[in-house]
GROMACS .gro file of C-alpha atoms in nm:
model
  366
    1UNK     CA    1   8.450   2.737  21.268
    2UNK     CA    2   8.545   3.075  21.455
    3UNK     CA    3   8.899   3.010  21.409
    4UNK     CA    4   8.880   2.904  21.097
    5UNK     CA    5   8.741   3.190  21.001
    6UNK     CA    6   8.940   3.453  21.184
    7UNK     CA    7   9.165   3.252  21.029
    8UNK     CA    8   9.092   3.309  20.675
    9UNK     CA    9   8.973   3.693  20.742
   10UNK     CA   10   9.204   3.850  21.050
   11UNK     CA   11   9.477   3.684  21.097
   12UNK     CA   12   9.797   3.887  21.089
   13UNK     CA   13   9.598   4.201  21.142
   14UNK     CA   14   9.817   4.398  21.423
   15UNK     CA   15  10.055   4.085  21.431
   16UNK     CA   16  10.203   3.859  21.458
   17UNK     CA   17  10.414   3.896  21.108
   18UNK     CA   18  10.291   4.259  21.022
   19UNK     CA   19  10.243   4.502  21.344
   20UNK     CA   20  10.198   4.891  21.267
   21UNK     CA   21  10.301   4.946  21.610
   22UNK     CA   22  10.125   5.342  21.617
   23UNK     CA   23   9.798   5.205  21.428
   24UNK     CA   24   9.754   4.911  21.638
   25UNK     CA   25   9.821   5.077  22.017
   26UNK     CA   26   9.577   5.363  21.927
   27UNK     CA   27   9.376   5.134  21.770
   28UNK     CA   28   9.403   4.884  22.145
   29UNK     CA   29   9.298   5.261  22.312
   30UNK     CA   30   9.038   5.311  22.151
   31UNK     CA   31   8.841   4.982  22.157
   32UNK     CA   32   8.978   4.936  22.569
   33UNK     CA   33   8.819   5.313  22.639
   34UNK     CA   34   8.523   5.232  22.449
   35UNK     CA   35   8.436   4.928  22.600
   36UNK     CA   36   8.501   5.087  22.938
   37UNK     CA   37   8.225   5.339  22.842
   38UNK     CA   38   7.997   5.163  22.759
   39UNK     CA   39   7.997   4.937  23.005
   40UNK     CA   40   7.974   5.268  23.261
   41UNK     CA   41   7.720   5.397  23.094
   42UNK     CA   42   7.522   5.060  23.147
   43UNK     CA   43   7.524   5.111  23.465
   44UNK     CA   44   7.480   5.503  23.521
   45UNK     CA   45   7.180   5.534  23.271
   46UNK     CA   46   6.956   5.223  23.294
   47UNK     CA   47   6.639   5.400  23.340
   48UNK     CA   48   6.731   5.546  22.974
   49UNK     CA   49   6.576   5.332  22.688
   50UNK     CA   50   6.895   5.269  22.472
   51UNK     CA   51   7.121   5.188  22.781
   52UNK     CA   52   6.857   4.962  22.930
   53UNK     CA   53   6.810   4.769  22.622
   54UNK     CA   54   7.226   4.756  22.563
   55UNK     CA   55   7.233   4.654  22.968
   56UNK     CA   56   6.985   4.344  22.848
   57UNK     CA   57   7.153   4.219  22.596
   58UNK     CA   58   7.527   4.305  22.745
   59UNK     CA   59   7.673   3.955  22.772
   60UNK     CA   60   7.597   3.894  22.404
   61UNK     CA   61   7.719   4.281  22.314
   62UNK     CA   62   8.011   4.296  22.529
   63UNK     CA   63   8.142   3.958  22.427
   64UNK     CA   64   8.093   4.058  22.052
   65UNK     CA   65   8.286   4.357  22.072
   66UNK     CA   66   8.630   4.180  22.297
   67UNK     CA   67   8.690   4.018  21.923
   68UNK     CA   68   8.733   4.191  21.556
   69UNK     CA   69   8.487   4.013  21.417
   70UNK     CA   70   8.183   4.244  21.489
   71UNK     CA   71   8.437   4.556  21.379
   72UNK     CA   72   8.498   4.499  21.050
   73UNK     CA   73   8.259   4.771  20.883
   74UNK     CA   74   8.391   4.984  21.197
   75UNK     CA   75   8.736   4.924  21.106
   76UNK     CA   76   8.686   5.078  20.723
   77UNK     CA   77   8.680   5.428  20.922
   78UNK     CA   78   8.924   5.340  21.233
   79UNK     CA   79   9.146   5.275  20.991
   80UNK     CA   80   9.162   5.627  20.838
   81UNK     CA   81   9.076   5.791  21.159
   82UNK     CA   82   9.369   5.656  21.328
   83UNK     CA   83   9.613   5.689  21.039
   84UNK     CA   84   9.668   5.325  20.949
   85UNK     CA   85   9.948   5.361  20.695
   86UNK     CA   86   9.870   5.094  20.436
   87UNK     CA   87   9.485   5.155  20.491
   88UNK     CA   88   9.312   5.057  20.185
   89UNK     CA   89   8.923   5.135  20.088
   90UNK     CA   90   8.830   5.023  19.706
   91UNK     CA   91   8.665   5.312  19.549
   92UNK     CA   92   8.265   5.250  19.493
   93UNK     CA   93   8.312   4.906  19.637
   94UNK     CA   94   7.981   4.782  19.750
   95UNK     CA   95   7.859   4.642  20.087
   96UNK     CA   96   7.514   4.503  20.018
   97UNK     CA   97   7.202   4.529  19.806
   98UNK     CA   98   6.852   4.492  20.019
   99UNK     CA   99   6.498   4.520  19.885
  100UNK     CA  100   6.177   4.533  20.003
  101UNK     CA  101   5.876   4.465  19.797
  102UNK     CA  102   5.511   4.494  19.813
  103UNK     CA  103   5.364   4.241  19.607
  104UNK     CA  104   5.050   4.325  19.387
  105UNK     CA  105   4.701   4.412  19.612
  106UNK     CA  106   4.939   4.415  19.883
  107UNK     CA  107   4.912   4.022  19.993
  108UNK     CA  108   5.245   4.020  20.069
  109UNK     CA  109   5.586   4.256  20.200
  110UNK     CA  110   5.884   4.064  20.123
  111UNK     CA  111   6.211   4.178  20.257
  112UNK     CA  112   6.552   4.042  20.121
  113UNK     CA  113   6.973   4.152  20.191
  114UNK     CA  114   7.236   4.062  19.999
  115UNK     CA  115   7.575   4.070  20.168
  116UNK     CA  116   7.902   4.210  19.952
  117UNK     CA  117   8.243   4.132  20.079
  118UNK     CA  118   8.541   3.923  20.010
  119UNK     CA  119   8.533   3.591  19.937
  120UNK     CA  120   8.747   3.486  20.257
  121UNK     CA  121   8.436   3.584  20.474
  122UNK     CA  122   8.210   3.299  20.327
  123UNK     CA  123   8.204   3.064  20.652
  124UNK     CA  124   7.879   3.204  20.834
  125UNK     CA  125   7.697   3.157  21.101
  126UNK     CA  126   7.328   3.146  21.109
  127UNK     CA  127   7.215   3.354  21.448
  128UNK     CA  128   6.866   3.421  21.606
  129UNK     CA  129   6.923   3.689  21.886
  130UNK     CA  130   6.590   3.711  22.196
  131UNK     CA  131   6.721   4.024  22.362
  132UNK     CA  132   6.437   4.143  22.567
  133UNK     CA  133   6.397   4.483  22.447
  134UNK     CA  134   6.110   4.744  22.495
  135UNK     CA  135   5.978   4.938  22.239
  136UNK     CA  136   6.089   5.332  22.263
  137UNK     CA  137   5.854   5.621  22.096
  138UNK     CA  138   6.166   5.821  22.017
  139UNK     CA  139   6.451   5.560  21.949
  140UNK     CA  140   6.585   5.703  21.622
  141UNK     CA  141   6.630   6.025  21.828
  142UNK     CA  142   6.776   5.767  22.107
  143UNK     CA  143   7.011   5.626  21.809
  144UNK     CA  144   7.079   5.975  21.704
  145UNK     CA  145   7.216   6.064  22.024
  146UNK     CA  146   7.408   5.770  22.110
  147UNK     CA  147   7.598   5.768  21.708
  148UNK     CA  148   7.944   5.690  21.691
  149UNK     CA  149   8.025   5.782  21.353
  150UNK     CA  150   8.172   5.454  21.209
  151UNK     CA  151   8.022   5.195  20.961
  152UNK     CA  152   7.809   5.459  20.842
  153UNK     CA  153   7.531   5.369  20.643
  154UNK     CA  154   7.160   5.357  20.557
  155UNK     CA  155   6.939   5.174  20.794
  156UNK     CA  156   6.559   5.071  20.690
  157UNK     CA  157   6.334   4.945  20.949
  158UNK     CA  158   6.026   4.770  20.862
  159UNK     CA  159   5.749   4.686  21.129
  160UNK     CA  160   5.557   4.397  21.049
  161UNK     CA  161   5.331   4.478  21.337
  162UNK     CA  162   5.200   4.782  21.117
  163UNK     CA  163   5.127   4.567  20.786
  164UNK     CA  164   4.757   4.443  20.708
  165UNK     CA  165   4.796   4.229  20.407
  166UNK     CA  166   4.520   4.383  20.110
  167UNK     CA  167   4.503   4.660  20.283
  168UNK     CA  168   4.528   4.970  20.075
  169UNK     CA  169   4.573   5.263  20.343
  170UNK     CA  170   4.931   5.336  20.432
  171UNK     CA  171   5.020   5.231  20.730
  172UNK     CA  172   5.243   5.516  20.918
  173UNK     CA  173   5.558   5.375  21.054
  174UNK     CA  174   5.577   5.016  20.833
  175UNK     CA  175   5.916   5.145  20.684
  176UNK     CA  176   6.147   5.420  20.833
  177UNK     CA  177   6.452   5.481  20.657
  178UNK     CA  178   6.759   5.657  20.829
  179UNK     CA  179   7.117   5.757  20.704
  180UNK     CA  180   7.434   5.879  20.891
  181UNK     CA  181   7.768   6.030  20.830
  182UNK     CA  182   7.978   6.213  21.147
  183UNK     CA  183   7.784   6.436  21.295
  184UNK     CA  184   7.505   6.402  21.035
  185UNK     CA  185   7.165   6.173  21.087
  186UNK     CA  186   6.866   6.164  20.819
  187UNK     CA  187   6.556   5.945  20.921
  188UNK     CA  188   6.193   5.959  20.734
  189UNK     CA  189   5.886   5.747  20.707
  190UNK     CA  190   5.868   5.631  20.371
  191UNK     CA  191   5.571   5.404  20.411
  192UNK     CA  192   5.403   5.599  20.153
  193UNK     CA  193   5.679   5.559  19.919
  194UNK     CA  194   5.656   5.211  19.917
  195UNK     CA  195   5.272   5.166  19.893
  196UNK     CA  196   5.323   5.450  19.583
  197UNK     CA  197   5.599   5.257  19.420
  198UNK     CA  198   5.598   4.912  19.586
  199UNK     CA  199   5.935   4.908  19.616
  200UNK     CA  200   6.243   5.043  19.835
  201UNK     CA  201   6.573   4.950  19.697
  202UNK     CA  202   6.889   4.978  19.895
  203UNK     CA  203   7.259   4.986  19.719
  204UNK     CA  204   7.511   5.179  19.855
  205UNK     CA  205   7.386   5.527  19.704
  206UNK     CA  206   7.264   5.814  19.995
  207UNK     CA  207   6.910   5.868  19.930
  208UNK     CA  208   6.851   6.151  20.145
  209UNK     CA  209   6.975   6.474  19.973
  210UNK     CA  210   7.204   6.623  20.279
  211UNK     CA  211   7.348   6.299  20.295
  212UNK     CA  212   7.390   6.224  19.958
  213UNK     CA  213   7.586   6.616  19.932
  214UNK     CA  214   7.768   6.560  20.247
  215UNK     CA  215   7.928   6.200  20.153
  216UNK     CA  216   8.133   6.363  19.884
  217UNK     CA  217   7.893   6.164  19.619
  218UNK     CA  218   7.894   6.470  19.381
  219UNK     CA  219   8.234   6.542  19.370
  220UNK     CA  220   8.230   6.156  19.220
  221UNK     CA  221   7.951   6.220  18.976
  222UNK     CA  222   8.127   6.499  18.830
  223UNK     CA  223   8.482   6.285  18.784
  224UNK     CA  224   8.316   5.957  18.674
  225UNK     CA  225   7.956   5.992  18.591
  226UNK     CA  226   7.583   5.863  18.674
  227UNK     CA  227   7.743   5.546  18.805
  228UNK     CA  228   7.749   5.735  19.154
  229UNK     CA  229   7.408   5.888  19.142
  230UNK     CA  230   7.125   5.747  19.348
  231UNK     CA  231   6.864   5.678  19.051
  232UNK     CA  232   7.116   5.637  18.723
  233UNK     CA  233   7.369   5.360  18.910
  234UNK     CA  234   7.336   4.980  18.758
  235UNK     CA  235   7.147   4.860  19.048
  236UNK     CA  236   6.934   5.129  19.097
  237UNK     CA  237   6.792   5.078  18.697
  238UNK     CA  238   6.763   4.686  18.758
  239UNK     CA  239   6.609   4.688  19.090
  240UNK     CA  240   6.379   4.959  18.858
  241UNK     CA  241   6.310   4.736  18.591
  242UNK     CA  242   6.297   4.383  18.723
  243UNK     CA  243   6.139   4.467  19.024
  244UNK     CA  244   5.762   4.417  18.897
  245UNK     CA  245   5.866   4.069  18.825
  246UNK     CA  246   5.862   3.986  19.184
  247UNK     CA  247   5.528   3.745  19.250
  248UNK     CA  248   5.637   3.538  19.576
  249UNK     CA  249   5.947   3.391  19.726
  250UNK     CA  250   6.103   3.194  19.429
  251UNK     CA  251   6.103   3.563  19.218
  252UNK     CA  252   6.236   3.769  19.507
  253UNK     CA  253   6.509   3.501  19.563
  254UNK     CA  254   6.564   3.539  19.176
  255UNK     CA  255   6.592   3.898  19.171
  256UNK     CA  256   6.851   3.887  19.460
  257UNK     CA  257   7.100   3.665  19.282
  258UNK     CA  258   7.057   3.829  18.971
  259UNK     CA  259   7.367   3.881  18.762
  260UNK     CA  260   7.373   3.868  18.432
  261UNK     CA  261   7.633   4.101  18.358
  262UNK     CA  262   7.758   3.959  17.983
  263UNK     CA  263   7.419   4.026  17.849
  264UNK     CA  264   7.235   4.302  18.006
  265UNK     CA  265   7.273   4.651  17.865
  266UNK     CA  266   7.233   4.797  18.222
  267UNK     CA  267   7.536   4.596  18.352
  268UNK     CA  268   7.811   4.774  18.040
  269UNK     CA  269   8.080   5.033  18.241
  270UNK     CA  270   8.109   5.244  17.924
  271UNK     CA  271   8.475   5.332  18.034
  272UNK     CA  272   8.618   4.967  18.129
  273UNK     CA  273   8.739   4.715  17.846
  274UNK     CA  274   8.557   4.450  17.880
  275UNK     CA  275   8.243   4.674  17.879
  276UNK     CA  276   8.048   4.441  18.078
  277UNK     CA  277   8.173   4.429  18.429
  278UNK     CA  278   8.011   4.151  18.716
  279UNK     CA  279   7.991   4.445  18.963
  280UNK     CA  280   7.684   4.577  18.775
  281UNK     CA  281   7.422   4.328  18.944
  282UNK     CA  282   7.208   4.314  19.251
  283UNK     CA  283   7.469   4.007  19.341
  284UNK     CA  284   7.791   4.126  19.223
  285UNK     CA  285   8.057   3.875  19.094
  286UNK     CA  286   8.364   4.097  19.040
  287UNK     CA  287   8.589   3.780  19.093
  288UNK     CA  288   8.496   3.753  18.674
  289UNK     CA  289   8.603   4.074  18.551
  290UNK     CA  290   8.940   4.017  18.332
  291UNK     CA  291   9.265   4.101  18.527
  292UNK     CA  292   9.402   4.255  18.258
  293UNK     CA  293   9.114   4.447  18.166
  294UNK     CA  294   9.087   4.847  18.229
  295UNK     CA  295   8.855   4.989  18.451
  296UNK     CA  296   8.778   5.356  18.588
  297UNK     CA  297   8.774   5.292  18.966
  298UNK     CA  298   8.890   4.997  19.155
  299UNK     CA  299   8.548   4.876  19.230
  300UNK     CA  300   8.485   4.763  18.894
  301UNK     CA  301   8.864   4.582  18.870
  302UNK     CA  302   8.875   4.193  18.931
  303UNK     CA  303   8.854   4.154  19.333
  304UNK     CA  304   8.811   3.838  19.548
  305UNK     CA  305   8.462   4.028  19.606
  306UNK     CA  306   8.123   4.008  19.534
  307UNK     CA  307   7.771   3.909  19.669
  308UNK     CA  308   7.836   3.595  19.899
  309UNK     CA  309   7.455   3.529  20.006
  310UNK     CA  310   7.106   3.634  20.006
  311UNK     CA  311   6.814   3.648  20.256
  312UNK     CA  312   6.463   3.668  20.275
  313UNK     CA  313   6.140   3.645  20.480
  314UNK     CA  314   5.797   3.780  20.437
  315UNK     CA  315   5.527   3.906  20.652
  316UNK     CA  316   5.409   3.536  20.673
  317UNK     CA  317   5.733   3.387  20.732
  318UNK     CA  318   5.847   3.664  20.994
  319UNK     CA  319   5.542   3.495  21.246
  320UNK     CA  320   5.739   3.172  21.285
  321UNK     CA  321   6.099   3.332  21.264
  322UNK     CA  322   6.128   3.165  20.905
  323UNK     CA  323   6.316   3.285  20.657
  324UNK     CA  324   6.497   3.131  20.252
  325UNK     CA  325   6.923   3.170  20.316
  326UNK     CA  326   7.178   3.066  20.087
  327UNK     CA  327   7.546   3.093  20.093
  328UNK     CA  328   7.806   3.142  19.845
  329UNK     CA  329   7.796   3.404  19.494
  330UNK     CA  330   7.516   3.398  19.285
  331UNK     CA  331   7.547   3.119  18.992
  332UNK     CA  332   7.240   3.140  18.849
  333UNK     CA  333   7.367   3.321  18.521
  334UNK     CA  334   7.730   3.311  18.576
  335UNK     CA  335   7.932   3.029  18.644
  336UNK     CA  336   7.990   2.877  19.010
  337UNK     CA  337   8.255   3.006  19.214
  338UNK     CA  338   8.551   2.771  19.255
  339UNK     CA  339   8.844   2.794  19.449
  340UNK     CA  340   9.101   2.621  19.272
  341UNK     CA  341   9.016   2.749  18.938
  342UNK     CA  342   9.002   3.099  19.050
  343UNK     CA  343   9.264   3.376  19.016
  344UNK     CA  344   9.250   3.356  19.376
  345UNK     CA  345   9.344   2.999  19.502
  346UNK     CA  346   9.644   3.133  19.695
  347UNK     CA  347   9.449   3.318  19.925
  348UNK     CA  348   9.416   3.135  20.266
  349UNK     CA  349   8.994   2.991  20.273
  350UNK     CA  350   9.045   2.765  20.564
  351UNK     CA  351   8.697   2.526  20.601
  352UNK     CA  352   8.557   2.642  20.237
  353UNK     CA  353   8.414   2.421  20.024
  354UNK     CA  354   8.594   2.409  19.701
  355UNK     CA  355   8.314   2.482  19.430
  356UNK     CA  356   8.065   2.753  19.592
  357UNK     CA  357   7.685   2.570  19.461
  358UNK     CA  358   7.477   2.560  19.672
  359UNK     CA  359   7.050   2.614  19.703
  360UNK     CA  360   6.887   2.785  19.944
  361UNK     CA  361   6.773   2.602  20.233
  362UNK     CA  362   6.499   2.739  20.420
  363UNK     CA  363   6.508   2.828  20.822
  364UNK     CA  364   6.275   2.783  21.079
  365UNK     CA  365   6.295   2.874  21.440
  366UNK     CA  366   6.014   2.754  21.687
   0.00000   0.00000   0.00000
């Protein structure tokens, strides 16, 4: 299954048939002097809580990082860093959408991630990680200290140990929310933003002002509009409106493969023909956006990209390591992904299935 997929998602990436010999040997120095690092650091600082947690979990971290598969979000800003020639990033292409929801009289705290990537990456592997770590009083200032400013993103944190289900006092530290660009980290607990709106969203939008300014973000709101603003984007108005319909598992799991782009009025790109466009969804399906259509950014063009799964567990579920998964683009509204009727059958998708249908399937670790 690895090599099937490294296969279908690395292969020919600093060789054999295509070798940017500059790229690729600072790329080799980089990842050889960062290993070495870190593995020194291991050893120098174990009495520090980040390094003593890394030193715990080092087999599984060290053997992860020999290979490119644990790189990939890493290699969207190597790639730049270290002048890769043909280095391509879609404009406003997506990652993931995550939500987590307090259901009504707070019984409940549901928390659910969507990946976004290509299509290629569909063969996955189902992991449960026991690393024995211990809990730090000041690890985002640990994290902070120890960034290396690549796959930059927002990261939300929620402690199930804090929640009391019906409990109406907010609970401080349930949900901390942090953000990071170079040299840049944002973190705040926004517990009481959740109890106030019971919901926190997450698509690809900086939510924390100095982040937001310092991404470039507004520079893109001025060119192409309130597509790039944190509260005006597509999924930041559906996760808005279609949030409250959340109840239990079967309407979060709803929500998170929601995509009915030909019909909904908050999935139009007013400057793309076709108006409606399948990146405007919590589960994007941009694989159905017309080739020949016209679009204002590549994000919104037809791509071998889109949402290829969805997660959840709940405070309930999180107590026996349970959790709903499903694989493959959404099909609930749209129809299912196939192979050898898509615009991309050439593509090499060693191991897939043909036609992408599947239901979730629920997991359960003892």
């Amino acid at each position: 299954l690895i090599y099937m997929h490294w296969m279908n998602t690395m292969f020919g990436y600093c060789g054999p048939y295509k070798y940017q010999t500059p790229y690729c040997e600072h790329l080799r120095d980089y990842l050889a002097a960062n290993l070495a690092w870190m593995q020194e650091q291991m050893e120098l600082y174990q009495d520090q809580d980040y390094w003593h947690q890394l030193n715990k979990g080092r087999d599984i971290i060290l053997t992860r990082l020999k290979g490119l598969f644990q790189l990939g979000g890493d290699l969207e800003d190597l790639e730049a860093a270290l002048n890769k020639s043909d280095a391509k990033r879609t404009l406003g292409s997506g990652s993931c959408s995550a939500l987590i929801k307090l259901l009504p009289g707070n019984k409940e705290l549901l928390v659910s991630h969507v990946t976004w990537n290509t299509y290629q990456s569909m063969l996955r592997i189902i992991k449960k990680y026991t690393l024995p770590f211990r809990r730090s009083p000041n690890g985002l200032k640990v994290i902070n200290g120890q960034c290396e400013n690549m796959y930059n993103n927002q990261w939300m944190v929620v402690d199930y140990n804090k929640f009391k289900p019906g409990e109406t006092d907010v609970p401080s530290g349930l949900l901390t929310v942090l953000e990071q660009l170079p040299g840049l980290m944002t973190w705040a607990d926004k517990s009481d933003l959740l109890y106030q709106s019971t919901y926190w969203p997450s698509y690809n939008v900086p939510y924390f002002g100095d982040i937001f300014n310092a991404s470039g973000q507004p520079d893109l709101v001025k060119k192409f509009g309130d597509w790039f603003t944190y509260s005006k984007t597509p999924r930041a108005q559906i996760f808005k409106r279609n949030h409250t319909l959340v109840e239990d598992l079967p309407s979060m799991m709803r929500l998170m493969r929601y995509n009915n782009f030909l019909n909904d009025p908050l999935s139009l790109c007013s400057s793309c023909e076709p108006k409606p466009n399948g990146e405007n969804a919590i589960s994007a399906r941009s694989d159905l956006n017309p080739a020949n259509g016209t679009y204002p950014f590549g994000a919104m063009h037809q791509r071998q990209h889109g949402g290829t799964d969805m997660k959840v567990t709940s405070y309930e579920f999180a107590k026996e390591y349970m959790m709903f998964a499903v694989n493959g683009p959404t099909w609930d509204q749209v129809p299912p992904f196939q192979w050898s009727t898509s615009p991309f059958s050439n593509l090499m998708h060693m191991g897939h299935p043909d036609l992408w249908k599947f239901d979730p399937i629920l997991i359960r670790w003892k």
